[in-house]
Coordinates of C-alpha atoms in Angstrom, one line a residue:
M197 CA 24.9 -111.3 -20.0
K198 CA 24.9 -109.7 -16.5
K199 CA 23.6 -106.5 -18.1
K200 CA 21.1 -107.9 -19.7
K201 CA 19.7 -109.5 -16.6
I202 CA 19.7 -106.4 -14.8
S203 CA 17.8 -104.5 -17.9
V204 CA 15.2 -107.1 -17.8
L205 CA 14.7 -106.7 -14.2
I206 CA 14.5 -102.9 -14.0
F207 CA 11.8 -103.4 -17.0
F208 CA 9.8 -106.0 -15.1
M209 CA 9.9 -103.5 -12.0
M210 CA 8.7 -100.4 -14.3
C211 CA 5.8 -102.3 -15.2
I212 CA 4.6 -103.1 -12.2
V213 CA 4.8 -99.6 -10.7
W214 CA 3.0 -98.5 -14.5
L215 CA 0.3 -101.1 -13.6
S216 CA -0.4 -100.0 -10.1
A217 CA -0.6 -96.5 -11.4
C218 CA -3.3 -97.5 -13.8
Q219 CA -5.5 -99.0 -11.3
P220 CA -8.5 -97.2 -10.0
E221 CA -7.6 -94.5 -7.2
E222 CA -8.8 -96.1 -3.7
T223 CA -9.1 -93.0 -1.0
Q224 CA -7.1 -93.8 2.0
S225 CA -8.4 -92.9 5.2
S226 CA -7.7 -93.4 9.0
P227 CA -10.5 -95.3 10.8
S228 CA -11.2 -92.2 12.8
E229 CA -11.7 -90.3 9.5
K230 CA -14.1 -92.8 8.1
E231 CA -15.9 -92.8 11.3
K232 CA -16.3 -89.2 10.7
A233 CA -17.4 -89.6 7.3
H234 CA -20.2 -92.0 8.2
K235 CA -23.2 -89.9 9.3
K236 CA -24.2 -91.1 12.7
E237 CA -28.2 -91.5 13.0
M238 CA -29.6 -91.3 16.2
M239 CA -32.1 -93.9 17.3
V240 CA -35.6 -92.4 17.4
K241 CA -38.3 -93.6 20.0
T242 CA -36.4 -96.6 21.6
L243 CA -36.9 -95.6 25.4
P244 CA -39.7 -97.4 26.7
A245 CA -42.3 -94.7 27.8
E246 CA -43.7 -97.0 30.7
G247 CA -42.1 -96.3 33.9
F248 CA -39.8 -93.7 32.5
I249 CA -38.9 -90.9 35.0
E250 CA -36.2 -88.7 33.3
N251 CA -33.0 -88.7 31.2
V252 CA -30.1 -86.8 33.5
G253 CA -27.4 -86.0 31.0
W254 CA -24.7 -87.0 28.8
L255 CA -21.9 -89.4 29.9
S256 CA -20.3 -89.1 26.6
N257 CA -21.0 -88.0 22.8
S258 CA -23.2 -90.9 22.7
E259 CA -24.2 -91.9 25.9
I260 CA -26.6 -90.8 28.2
L261 CA -28.0 -91.4 32.1
S262 CA -31.8 -92.7 31.7
V263 CA -33.9 -93.2 35.2
R264 CA -37.0 -95.4 35.0
E265 CA -39.0 -97.1 37.9
E266 CA -39.7 -100.7 37.1
D267 CA -40.5 -103.8 39.3
S268 CA -41.1 -101.3 42.4
V269 CA -37.4 -100.1 42.3
T270 CA -35.8 -96.9 40.7
S271 CA -33.2 -98.0 38.0
F272 CA -30.5 -96.2 36.2
Y273 CA -29.4 -97.4 32.9
I274 CA -26.5 -96.2 30.3
Y275 CA -28.2 -95.7 26.9
N276 CA -26.4 -95.3 23.4
V277 CA -28.7 -92.7 21.6
Y278 CA -27.1 -94.0 18.3
D279 CA -27.2 -98.1 18.4
G280 CA -30.0 -98.2 21.0
S281 CA -28.0 -100.3 23.5
N282 CA -28.5 -100.1 27.2
Q283 CA -26.9 -101.2 30.4
K284 CA -28.5 -101.2 34.0
I285 CA -26.0 -99.9 36.1
Y286 CA -27.6 -99.3 39.7
D287 CA -31.3 -99.6 41.6
I288 CA -32.8 -97.7 44.5
E289 CA -36.1 -97.9 46.7
P290 CA -38.3 -95.8 44.7
S291 CA -37.6 -92.7 46.6
Y292 CA -36.1 -91.0 43.9
V293 CA -35.7 -87.1 43.7
S294 CA -32.9 -86.1 41.3
A295 CA -29.7 -87.2 40.0
S296 CA -26.3 -85.1 39.1
L297 CA -23.4 -85.9 36.8
S298 CA -19.8 -84.7 37.8
P299 CA -18.1 -82.2 35.3
D300 CA -15.7 -85.1 34.3
K301 CA -18.9 -87.5 33.6
K302 CA -17.5 -90.1 35.6
K303 CA -19.5 -90.0 38.8
I304 CA -23.1 -89.4 39.3
L305 CA -25.0 -88.2 42.2
I306 CA -28.3 -89.6 43.4
H307 CA -30.6 -87.9 45.9
S308 CA -33.2 -89.9 47.5
S309 CA -35.5 -89.3 50.5
P310 CA -36.2 -92.6 52.3
A311 CA -38.1 -90.7 55.0
S312 CA -39.7 -87.5 55.9
Y313 CA -37.1 -84.8 56.6
S314 CA -34.2 -86.9 55.5
A315 CA -32.3 -87.3 52.5
Q316 CA -29.8 -90.2 51.2
L317 CA -27.0 -89.1 49.1
T318 CA -25.4 -91.6 46.9
I319 CA -22.3 -91.3 44.6
I320 CA -21.7 -94.0 42.1
N321 CA -19.2 -94.4 39.0
K322 CA -20.6 -95.5 35.7
S323 CA -20.2 -99.2 36.6
G324 CA -22.8 -98.6 39.6
E325 CA -20.0 -98.9 42.4
V326 CA -20.8 -96.7 45.3
Q327 CA -18.1 -94.3 46.0
F328 CA -20.0 -92.2 48.9
Q329 CA -23.0 -92.6 50.6
K330 CA -24.5 -90.7 53.7
D331 CA -27.9 -89.9 55.2
V332 CA -28.5 -86.1 55.9
P333 CA -31.2 -84.8 57.9
S334 CA -32.9 -82.2 55.8
Y335 CA -36.5 -80.6 55.0
D336 CA -34.7 -79.6 51.4
L337 CA -31.3 -79.5 50.1
T338 CA -29.0 -78.0 47.2
Y339 CA -25.5 -79.2 45.8
S340 CA -23.3 -78.1 43.5
W341 CA -20.0 -80.2 42.1
N342 CA -16.7 -78.6 42.4
R343 CA -15.5 -77.9 38.4
F344 CA -12.0 -77.5 39.7
N345 CA -11.7 -80.9 41.9
D346 CA -14.3 -83.5 41.0
E347 CA -13.8 -85.1 44.2
T348 CA -15.5 -82.5 46.3
L349 CA -19.1 -80.9 46.2
L350 CA -21.1 -78.4 48.0
M351 CA -24.1 -79.0 49.7
T352 CA -26.6 -77.0 51.8
T353 CA -29.3 -78.4 54.0
F354 CA -32.3 -76.6 55.0
N355 CA -34.4 -76.8 58.1
E356 CA -38.2 -76.4 57.9
D357 CA -37.7 -72.8 59.2
W358 CA -35.4 -72.3 56.0
S359 CA -32.2 -71.9 58.3
F360 CA -29.5 -73.6 56.6
Q361 CA -25.7 -75.5 56.6
V362 CA -23.4 -75.4 54.0
F363 CA -20.9 -78.6 53.6
E364 CA -18.0 -79.4 52.1
M365 CA -18.5 -83.2 50.7
N366 CA -15.4 -85.2 49.9
I367 CA -15.8 -88.1 47.7
G368 CA -12.5 -89.9 48.4
D369 CA -12.2 -88.9 52.4
R370 CA -15.9 -89.8 52.4
T371 CA -16.4 -86.8 54.7
M372 CA -19.0 -83.9 55.1
E373 CA -17.6 -80.8 56.8
P374 CA -19.3 -77.6 57.4
I375 CA -18.5 -74.3 56.1
D376 CA -19.0 -70.8 57.3
V377 CA -20.8 -69.0 54.5
E378 CA -23.4 -66.5 54.8
Q379 CA -25.5 -67.3 52.0
P380 CA -27.1 -70.7 51.3
F381 CA -26.8 -71.0 47.4
V382 CA -23.0 -71.1 46.6
Q383 CA -20.9 -72.5 43.9
W384 CA -17.2 -73.2 43.5
H385 CA -15.2 -70.2 42.0
S386 CA -11.8 -72.1 42.4
A387 CA -10.4 -75.4 44.0
S388 CA -10.6 -73.5 47.4
S389 CA -13.0 -70.5 47.0
V390 CA -16.8 -70.4 46.7
L391 CA -19.3 -67.8 45.0
Y392 CA -22.6 -66.5 46.2
Q393 CA -24.8 -63.3 46.1
D394 CA -24.6 -61.4 49.2
W395 CA -28.4 -60.6 49.6
S396 CA -29.5 -57.8 52.1
K397 CA -31.2 -58.9 54.9
D398 CA -33.0 -55.4 55.1
E399 CA -34.7 -55.0 52.0
V400 CA -36.0 -57.1 49.2
S401 CA -33.6 -56.7 46.1
V402 CA -33.5 -58.7 42.6
S403 CA -30.0 -58.2 42.5
A404 CA -26.9 -58.3 44.9
P405 CA -23.3 -58.3 45.0
L406 CA -21.3 -61.3 44.0
I407 CA -18.7 -62.3 46.4
A408 CA -16.1 -64.8 46.3
Q409 CA -14.9 -66.2 49.8
N410 CA -12.0 -68.4 50.3
I411 CA -13.1 -71.2 52.4
L412 CA -9.6 -71.7 53.9
D413 CA -8.8 -68.6 55.3
G414 CA -12.6 -66.8 55.1
E415 CA -11.1 -63.8 53.1
K416 CA -13.6 -62.2 50.8
E417 CA -13.6 -60.3 47.4
M418 CA -16.3 -58.5 45.6
I419 CA -16.2 -60.0 41.8
V420 CA -19.4 -58.2 40.6
E421 CA -20.9 -55.1 42.1
D422 CA -24.6 -56.0 41.0
S423 CA -25.6 -59.4 39.7
I424 CA -29.2 -60.8 39.0
H425 CA -27.7 -64.3 38.2
F426 CA -24.2 -66.1 37.9
D427 CA -23.0 -69.4 37.0
Q428 CA -19.0 -70.6 37.3
F429 CA -17.8 -72.5 34.1
N430 CA -14.6 -74.1 33.6
D431 CA -13.1 -71.2 31.6
S432 CA -15.4 -68.3 32.7
L433 CA -17.5 -66.8 35.1
L434 CA -21.2 -65.7 33.8
S435 CA -22.7 -62.7 35.6
V436 CA -26.4 -61.3 34.2
F437 CA -27.1 -57.8 35.2
S438 CA -28.8 -54.6 33.9
R439 CA -27.6 -51.0 33.5
E440 CA -31.2 -49.7 33.9
E441 CA -33.7 -50.9 36.4
K442 CA -35.8 -52.7 33.9
G443 CA -33.5 -53.8 31.4
P444 CA -31.9 -54.6 29.0
F445 CA -29.8 -57.1 30.7
T446 CA -26.3 -58.1 29.9
Y447 CA -24.9 -61.5 30.0
Q448 CA -21.2 -60.9 30.8
F449 CA -18.4 -63.5 30.7
I450 CA -15.8 -62.8 32.8
H451 CA -12.0 -64.5 32.3
P452 CA -10.4 -66.0 35.4
T453 CA -7.9 -63.1 35.3
G454 CA -10.9 -60.7 35.8
E455 CA -11.0 -59.6 32.0
I456 CA -14.4 -59.4 30.3
Q457 CA -14.2 -62.0 27.8
S458 CA -17.6 -61.0 25.8
E459 CA -21.1 -59.7 26.7
F460 CA -24.7 -60.0 25.1
T461 CA -27.7 -58.1 25.6
V462 CA -31.3 -59.4 25.9
D463 CA -34.6 -58.7 27.1
L464 CA -35.8 -61.0 30.1
L465 CA -39.3 -61.7 31.0
S466 CA -40.3 -60.3 34.5
R467 CA -42.0 -62.4 37.4
Y468 CA -43.5 -61.1 40.3
S469 CA -40.5 -60.9 42.3
D470 CA -37.5 -61.4 40.0
W471 CA -36.6 -62.0 36.2
L472 CA -36.4 -65.1 34.4
I473 CA -33.5 -66.6 33.5
P474 CA -34.2 -68.7 30.2
Y475 CA -32.6 -72.3 30.1
Y476 CA -29.0 -72.6 28.6
D477 CA -26.1 -74.8 28.7
M478 CA -22.4 -74.3 28.4
I479 CA -20.4 -76.6 25.9
E480 CA -17.3 -76.2 27.5
G481 CA -14.9 -77.5 25.1
T482 CA -15.5 -74.6 22.7
G483 CA -16.9 -72.0 24.9
R484 CA -20.4 -71.7 23.3
L485 CA -23.4 -70.9 25.6
I486 CA -26.5 -72.5 23.9
T487 CA -29.6 -70.4 25.5
F488 CA -33.3 -69.5 25.0
V489 CA -34.2 -65.7 24.5
A490 CA -37.5 -64.3 24.7
N491 CA -38.4 -62.7 21.2
E492 CA -40.7 -60.1 23.0
P493 CA -40.2 -58.2 26.2
G494 CA -43.1 -58.6 29.0
S495 CA -44.1 -60.7 32.0
F496 CA -43.6 -64.3 31.9
D497 CA -47.0 -64.9 33.7
T498 CA -48.9 -63.8 30.6
Y499 CA -46.2 -64.0 28.1
A500 CA -47.7 -65.2 24.7
G501 CA -44.6 -64.7 22.5
T502 CA -41.9 -67.3 21.2
F503 CA -38.6 -68.3 22.3
S504 CA -35.6 -68.2 20.1
L505 CA -32.5 -70.9 20.7
K506 CA -29.6 -69.1 20.3
G507 CA -25.8 -70.0 20.1
W508 CA -23.3 -67.5 21.6
D509 CA -19.7 -67.8 21.1
T510 CA -17.7 -66.6 24.4
N511 CA -14.3 -66.2 23.3
S512 CA -15.5 -64.5 19.9
G513 CA -18.5 -62.6 20.8
Q514 CA -20.5 -64.0 17.5
E515 CA -24.2 -64.9 17.9
E516 CA -26.0 -67.5 15.9
V517 CA -30.2 -68.1 15.6
L518 CA -30.4 -72.0 16.0
F519 CA -34.2 -71.9 16.1
D520 CA -36.9 -69.2 15.8
D521 CA -39.7 -70.8 17.7
L522 CA -39.3 -73.4 20.3
P523 CA -40.9 -73.9 23.7
L524 CA -39.1 -73.0 26.5
E525 CA -37.7 -76.2 28.2
P526 CA -34.9 -77.5 29.8
I527 CA -31.9 -77.9 27.6
Q528 CA -28.4 -80.0 28.2
C529 CA -25.7 -80.5 25.4
S530 CA -23.4 -83.2 24.5
P531 CA -19.4 -82.5 25.3
D532 CA -19.0 -81.9 21.3
G533 CA -21.9 -79.8 21.4
E534 CA -23.6 -81.5 18.4
S535 CA -26.7 -82.5 20.2
C536 CA -28.6 -81.4 22.9
L537 CA -31.3 -83.2 25.3
Y538 CA -34.2 -81.2 25.4
G539 CA -37.7 -81.1 27.1
N540 CA -38.7 -81.4 30.7
Q541 CA -37.6 -84.6 31.1
L542 CA -34.8 -84.4 28.6
E543 CA -36.8 -86.9 26.6
K544 CA -36.0 -85.4 23.0
V545 CA -32.6 -84.3 21.4
I546 CA -32.2 -81.5 19.1
N547 CA -29.4 -81.9 16.5
L548 CA -27.4 -78.8 16.2
K549 CA -25.9 -79.4 13.0
N550 CA -29.0 -80.3 10.8
S551 CA -31.3 -78.1 13.1
S552 CA -33.8 -81.3 13.9
I553 CA -35.6 -82.6 16.8
V554 CA -36.4 -86.2 17.5
Q555 CA -38.2 -88.2 20.1
L556 CA -36.4 -90.8 22.3
L557 CA -39.5 -92.3 23.9
K558 CA -41.4 -94.9 22.2
E559 CA -44.7 -93.4 23.2
E560 CA -46.7 -92.7 20.0
G561 CA -47.7 -89.0 19.5
A562 CA -45.0 -87.6 21.5
D563 CA -43.0 -86.0 18.8
I564 CA -42.5 -82.2 19.0

């Protein structure tokens, strides 16, 4: 009797297994996989055009910082390009000049000018809380975030006669200390060294040696013998130069060890006293540079040709044409490299996955 009960139980369990196997197959996936499978659609024409000043950049893969003037103040909004939600985080008096996001996307520098020959620098977090604020006497100024330490920046103030002073700003300490550097346009090369082009004081030139200077002991090192443009990224240094007087020009990417990562050769458009470097942006996570390239050589002042938008993989050296013909306008890409803000006010978005462009402003007839 006992054996019969066991046999019946086994038969019953086998039936359950058999019935389960006969059910229609259901795909099992994690929430992240389902999210990836769901094609995200960007909200089109949802930012009010009235009062719109500019979009500053990406705070994440879905959120951007947008600036607008309303009720006699300049307001800063975090705007989600996929669900259309927005949140005001900060207001200033209507003396806005520009804004910049820290490399980690957690801090926002706001440059305003409440009075002549004076600048106010305010650094807030994404909640709108002030982390640093200082009034700086200046005729003009420039600044550069430290990619190796998000708590520090370089700032150069200019007087009306274009004499200058370079400062190191420390957000945590709320200090601004002068640095002894011979050139005004500097970038961080490491946590304790800066880069600049060592321009000759005696003659006009379109290129100069690229120098790294340790700000602790003042020691200098020549990184590139001749460069017309440079930009320090997280994992590489870009230097643009020409082996011939009138080009073509080489975009060279240098590894922190000093080794050449890759390089690309292009024609640049000439200007009165220099060469035009078209707008570009580096997608740091993948080492991919998105850049405009002139499709023909010539002079920028009389150029009637077109520009291509290309993607350069600085690790593999591969090149990809993304668009054959686009107006030359500023571009800034999301951290994942799927989308790029585009336009003179960064009011449009390029989808690099499907090669489409959408307008974020509600204004009718503004589509590209």
